[in-house]
GROMACS .gro file of N, CA and C in nm:
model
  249
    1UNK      N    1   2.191   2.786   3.552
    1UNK     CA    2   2.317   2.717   3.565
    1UNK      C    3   2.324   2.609   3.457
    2UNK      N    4   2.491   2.605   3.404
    2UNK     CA    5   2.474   2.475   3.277
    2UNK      C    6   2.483   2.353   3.358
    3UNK      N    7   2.423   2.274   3.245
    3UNK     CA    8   2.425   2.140   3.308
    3UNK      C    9   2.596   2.069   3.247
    4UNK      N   10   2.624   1.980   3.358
    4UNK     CA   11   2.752   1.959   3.336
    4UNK      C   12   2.761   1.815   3.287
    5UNK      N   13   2.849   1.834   3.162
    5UNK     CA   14   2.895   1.705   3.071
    5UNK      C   15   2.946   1.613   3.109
    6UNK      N   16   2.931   1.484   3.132
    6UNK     CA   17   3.035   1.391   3.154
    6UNK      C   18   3.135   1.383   3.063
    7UNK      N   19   3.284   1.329   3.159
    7UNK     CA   20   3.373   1.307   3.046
    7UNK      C   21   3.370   1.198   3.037
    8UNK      N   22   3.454   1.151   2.924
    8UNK     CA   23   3.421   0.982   2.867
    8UNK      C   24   3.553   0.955   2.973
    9UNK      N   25   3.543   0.803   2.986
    9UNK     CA   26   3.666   0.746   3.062
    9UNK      C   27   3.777   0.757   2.955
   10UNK      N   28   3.743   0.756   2.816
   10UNK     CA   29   3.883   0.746   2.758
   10UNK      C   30   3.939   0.878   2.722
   11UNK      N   31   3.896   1.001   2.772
   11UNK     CA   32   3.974   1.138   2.852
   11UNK      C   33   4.088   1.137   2.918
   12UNK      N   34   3.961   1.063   3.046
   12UNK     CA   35   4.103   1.009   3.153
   12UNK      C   36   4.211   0.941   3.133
   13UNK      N   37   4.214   0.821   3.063
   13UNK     CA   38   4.337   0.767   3.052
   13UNK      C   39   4.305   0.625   3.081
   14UNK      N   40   4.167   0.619   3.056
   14UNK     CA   41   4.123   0.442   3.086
   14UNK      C   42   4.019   0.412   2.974
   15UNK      N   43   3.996   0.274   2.941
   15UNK     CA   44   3.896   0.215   2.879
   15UNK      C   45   3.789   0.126   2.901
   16UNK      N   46   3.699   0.115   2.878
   16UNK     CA   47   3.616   0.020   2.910
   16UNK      C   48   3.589  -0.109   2.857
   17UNK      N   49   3.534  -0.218   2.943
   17UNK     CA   50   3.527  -0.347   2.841
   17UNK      C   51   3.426  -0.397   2.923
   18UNK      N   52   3.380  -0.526   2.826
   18UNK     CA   53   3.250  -0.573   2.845
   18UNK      C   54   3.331  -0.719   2.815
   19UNK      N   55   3.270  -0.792   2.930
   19UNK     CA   56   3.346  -0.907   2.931
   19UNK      C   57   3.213  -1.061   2.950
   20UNK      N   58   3.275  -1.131   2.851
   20UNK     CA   59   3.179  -1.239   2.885
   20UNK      C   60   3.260  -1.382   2.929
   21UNK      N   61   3.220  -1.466   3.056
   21UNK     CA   62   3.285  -1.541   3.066
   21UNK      C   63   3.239  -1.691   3.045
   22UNK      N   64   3.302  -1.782   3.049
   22UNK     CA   65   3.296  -1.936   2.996
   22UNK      C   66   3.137  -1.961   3.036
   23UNK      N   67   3.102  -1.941   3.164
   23UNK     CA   68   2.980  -2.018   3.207
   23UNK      C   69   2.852  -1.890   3.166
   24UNK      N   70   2.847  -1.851   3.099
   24UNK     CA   71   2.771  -1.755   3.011
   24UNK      C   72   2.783  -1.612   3.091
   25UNK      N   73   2.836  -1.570   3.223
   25UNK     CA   74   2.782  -1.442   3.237
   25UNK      C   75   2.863  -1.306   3.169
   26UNK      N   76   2.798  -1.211   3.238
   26UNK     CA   77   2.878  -1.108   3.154
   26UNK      C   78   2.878  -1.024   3.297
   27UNK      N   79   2.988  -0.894   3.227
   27UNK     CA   80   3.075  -0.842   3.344
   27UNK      C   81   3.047  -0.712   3.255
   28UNK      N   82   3.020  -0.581   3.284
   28UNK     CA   83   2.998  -0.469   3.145
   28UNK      C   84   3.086  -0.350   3.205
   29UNK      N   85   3.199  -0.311   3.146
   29UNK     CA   86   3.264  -0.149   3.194
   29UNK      C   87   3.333  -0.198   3.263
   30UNK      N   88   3.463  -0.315   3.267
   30UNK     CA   89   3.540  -0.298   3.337
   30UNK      C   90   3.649  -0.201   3.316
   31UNK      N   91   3.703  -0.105   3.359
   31UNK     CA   92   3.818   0.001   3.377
   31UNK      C   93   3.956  -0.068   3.350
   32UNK      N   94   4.023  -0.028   3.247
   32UNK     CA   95   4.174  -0.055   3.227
   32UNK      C   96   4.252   0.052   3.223
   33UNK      N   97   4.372   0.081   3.244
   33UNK     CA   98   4.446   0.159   3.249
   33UNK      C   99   4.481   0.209   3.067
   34UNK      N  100   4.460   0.309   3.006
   34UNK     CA  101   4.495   0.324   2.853
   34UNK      C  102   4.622   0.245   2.827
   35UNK      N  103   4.745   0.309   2.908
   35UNK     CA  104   4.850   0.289   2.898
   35UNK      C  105   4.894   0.163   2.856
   36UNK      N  106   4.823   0.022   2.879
   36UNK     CA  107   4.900  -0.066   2.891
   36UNK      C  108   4.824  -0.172   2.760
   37UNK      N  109   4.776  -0.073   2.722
   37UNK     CA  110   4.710  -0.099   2.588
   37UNK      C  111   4.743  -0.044   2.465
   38UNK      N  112   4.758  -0.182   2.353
   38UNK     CA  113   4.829  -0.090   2.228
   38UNK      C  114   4.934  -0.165   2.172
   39UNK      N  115   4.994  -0.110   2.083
   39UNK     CA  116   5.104  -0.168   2.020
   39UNK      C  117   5.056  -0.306   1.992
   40UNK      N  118   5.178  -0.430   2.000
   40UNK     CA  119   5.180  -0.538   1.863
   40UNK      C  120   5.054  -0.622   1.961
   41UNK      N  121   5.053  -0.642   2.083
   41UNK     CA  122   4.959  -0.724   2.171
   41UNK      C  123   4.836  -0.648   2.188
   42UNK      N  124   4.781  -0.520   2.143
   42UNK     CA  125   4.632  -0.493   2.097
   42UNK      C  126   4.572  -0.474   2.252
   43UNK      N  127   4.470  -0.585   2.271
   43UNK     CA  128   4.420  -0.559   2.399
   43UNK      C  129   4.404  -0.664   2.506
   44UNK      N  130   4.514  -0.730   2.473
   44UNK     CA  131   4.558  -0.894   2.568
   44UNK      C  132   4.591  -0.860   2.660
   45UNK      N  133   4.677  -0.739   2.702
   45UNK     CA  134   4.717  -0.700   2.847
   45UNK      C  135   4.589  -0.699   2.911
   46UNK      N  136   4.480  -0.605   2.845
   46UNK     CA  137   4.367  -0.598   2.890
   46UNK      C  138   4.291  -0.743   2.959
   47UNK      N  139   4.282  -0.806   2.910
   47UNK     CA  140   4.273  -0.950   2.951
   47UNK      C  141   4.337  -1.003   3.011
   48UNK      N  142   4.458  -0.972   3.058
   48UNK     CA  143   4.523  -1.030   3.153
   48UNK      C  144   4.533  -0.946   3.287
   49UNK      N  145   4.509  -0.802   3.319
   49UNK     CA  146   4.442  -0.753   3.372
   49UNK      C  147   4.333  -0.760   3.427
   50UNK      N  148   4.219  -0.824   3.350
   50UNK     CA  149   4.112  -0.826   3.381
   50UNK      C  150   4.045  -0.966   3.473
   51UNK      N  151   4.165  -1.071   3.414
   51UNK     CA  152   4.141  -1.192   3.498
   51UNK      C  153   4.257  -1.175   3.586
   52UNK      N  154   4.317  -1.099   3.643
   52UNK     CA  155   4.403  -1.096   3.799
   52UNK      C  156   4.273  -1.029   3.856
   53UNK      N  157   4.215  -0.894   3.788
   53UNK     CA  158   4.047  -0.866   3.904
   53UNK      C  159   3.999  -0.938   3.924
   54UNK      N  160   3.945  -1.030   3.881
   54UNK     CA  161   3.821  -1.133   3.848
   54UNK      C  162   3.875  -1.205   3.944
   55UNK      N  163   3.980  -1.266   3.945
   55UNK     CA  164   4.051  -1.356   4.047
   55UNK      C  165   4.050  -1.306   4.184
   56UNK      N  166   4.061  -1.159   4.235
   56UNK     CA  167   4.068  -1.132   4.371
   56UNK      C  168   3.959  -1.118   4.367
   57UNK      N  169   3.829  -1.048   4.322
   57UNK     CA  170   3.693  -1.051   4.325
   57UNK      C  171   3.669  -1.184   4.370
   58UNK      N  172   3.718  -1.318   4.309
   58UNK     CA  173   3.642  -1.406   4.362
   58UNK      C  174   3.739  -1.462   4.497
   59UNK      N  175   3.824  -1.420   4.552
   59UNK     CA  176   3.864  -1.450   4.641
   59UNK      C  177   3.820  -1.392   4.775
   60UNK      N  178   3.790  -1.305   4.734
   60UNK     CA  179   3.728  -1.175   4.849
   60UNK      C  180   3.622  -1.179   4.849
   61UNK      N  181   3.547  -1.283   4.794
   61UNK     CA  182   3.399  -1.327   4.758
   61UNK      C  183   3.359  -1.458   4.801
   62UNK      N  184   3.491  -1.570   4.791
   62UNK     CA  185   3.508  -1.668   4.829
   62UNK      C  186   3.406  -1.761   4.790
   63UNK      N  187   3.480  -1.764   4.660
   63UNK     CA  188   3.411  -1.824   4.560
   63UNK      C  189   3.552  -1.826   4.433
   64UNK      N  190   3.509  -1.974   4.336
   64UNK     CA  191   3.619  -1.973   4.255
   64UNK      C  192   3.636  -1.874   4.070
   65UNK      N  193   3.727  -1.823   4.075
   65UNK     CA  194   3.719  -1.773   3.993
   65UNK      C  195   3.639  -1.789   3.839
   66UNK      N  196   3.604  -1.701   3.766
   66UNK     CA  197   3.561  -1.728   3.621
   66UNK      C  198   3.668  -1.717   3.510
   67UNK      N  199   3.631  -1.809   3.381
   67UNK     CA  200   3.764  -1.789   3.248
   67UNK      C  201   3.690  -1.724   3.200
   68UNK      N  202   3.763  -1.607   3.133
   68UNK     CA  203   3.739  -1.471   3.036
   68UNK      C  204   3.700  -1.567   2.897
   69UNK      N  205   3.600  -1.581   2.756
   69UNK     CA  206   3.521  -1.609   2.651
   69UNK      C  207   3.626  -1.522   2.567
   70UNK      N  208   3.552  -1.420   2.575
   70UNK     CA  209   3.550  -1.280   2.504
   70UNK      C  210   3.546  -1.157   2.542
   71UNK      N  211   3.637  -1.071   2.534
   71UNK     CA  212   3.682  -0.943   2.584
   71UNK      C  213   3.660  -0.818   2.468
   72UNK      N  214   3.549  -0.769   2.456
   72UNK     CA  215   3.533  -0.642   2.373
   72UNK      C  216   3.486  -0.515   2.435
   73UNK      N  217   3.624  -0.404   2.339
   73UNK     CA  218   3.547  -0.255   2.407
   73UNK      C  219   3.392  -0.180   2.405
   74UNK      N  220   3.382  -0.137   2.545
   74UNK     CA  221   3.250  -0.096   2.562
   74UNK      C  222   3.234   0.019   2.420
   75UNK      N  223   3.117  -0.005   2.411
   75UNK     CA  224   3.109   0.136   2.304
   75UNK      C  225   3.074   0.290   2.420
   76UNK      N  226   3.167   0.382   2.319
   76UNK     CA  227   3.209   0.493   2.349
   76UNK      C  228   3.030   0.588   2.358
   77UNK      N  229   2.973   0.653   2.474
   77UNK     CA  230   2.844   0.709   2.549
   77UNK      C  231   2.889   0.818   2.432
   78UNK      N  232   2.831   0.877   2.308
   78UNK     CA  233   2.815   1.047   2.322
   78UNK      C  234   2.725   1.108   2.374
   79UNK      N  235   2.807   1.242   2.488
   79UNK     CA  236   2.751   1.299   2.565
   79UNK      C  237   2.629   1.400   2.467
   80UNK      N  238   2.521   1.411   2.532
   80UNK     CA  239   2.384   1.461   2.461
   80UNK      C  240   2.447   1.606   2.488
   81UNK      N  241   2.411   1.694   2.357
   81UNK     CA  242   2.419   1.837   2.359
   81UNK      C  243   2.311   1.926   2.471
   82UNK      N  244   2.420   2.022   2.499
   82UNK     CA  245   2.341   2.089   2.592
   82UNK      C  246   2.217   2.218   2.521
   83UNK      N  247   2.106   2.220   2.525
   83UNK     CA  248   2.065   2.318   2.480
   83UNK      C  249   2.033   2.432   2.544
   0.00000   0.00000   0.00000
């Protein structure tokens, strides 16, 4: 039986990011929607997206939220050939 490939998330229609915030931590692969990414604003939606999660995460955690540093895309996994 073959062994089965993962697909990349940016197949689906999402991207990944690796996020570091003010008080040094980091956050790796958060999921964005493709769609709302692009054009003249780049990947700021993404960031603004990403701190409305961050914000209910820490509410539902109960604890106060973190400020987003730096927001860069995860690098893209190539899937290993099957032999």
């Amino acid at each position: 039986m073959a062994k089965r490939i993962k697909s990349r998330p940016q197949e689906r229609g999402s991207v990944l990011f690796d996020i570091v915030f003010t008080d040094g931590s980091r956050a790796s692969n958060r999921r964005v929607p493709a769609e709302i990414l692009g054009g003249l604003d780049g990947d700021e939606p993404a960031r603004q997206l990403i701190a409305e999660q961050e914000e209910e995460i820490a509410r539902k955690a109960g604890r106060s939220g973190r400020a987003i540093e730096s927001l860069t895309r995860s690098p893209i996994v190539k899937p290993k050939p099957v032999a």
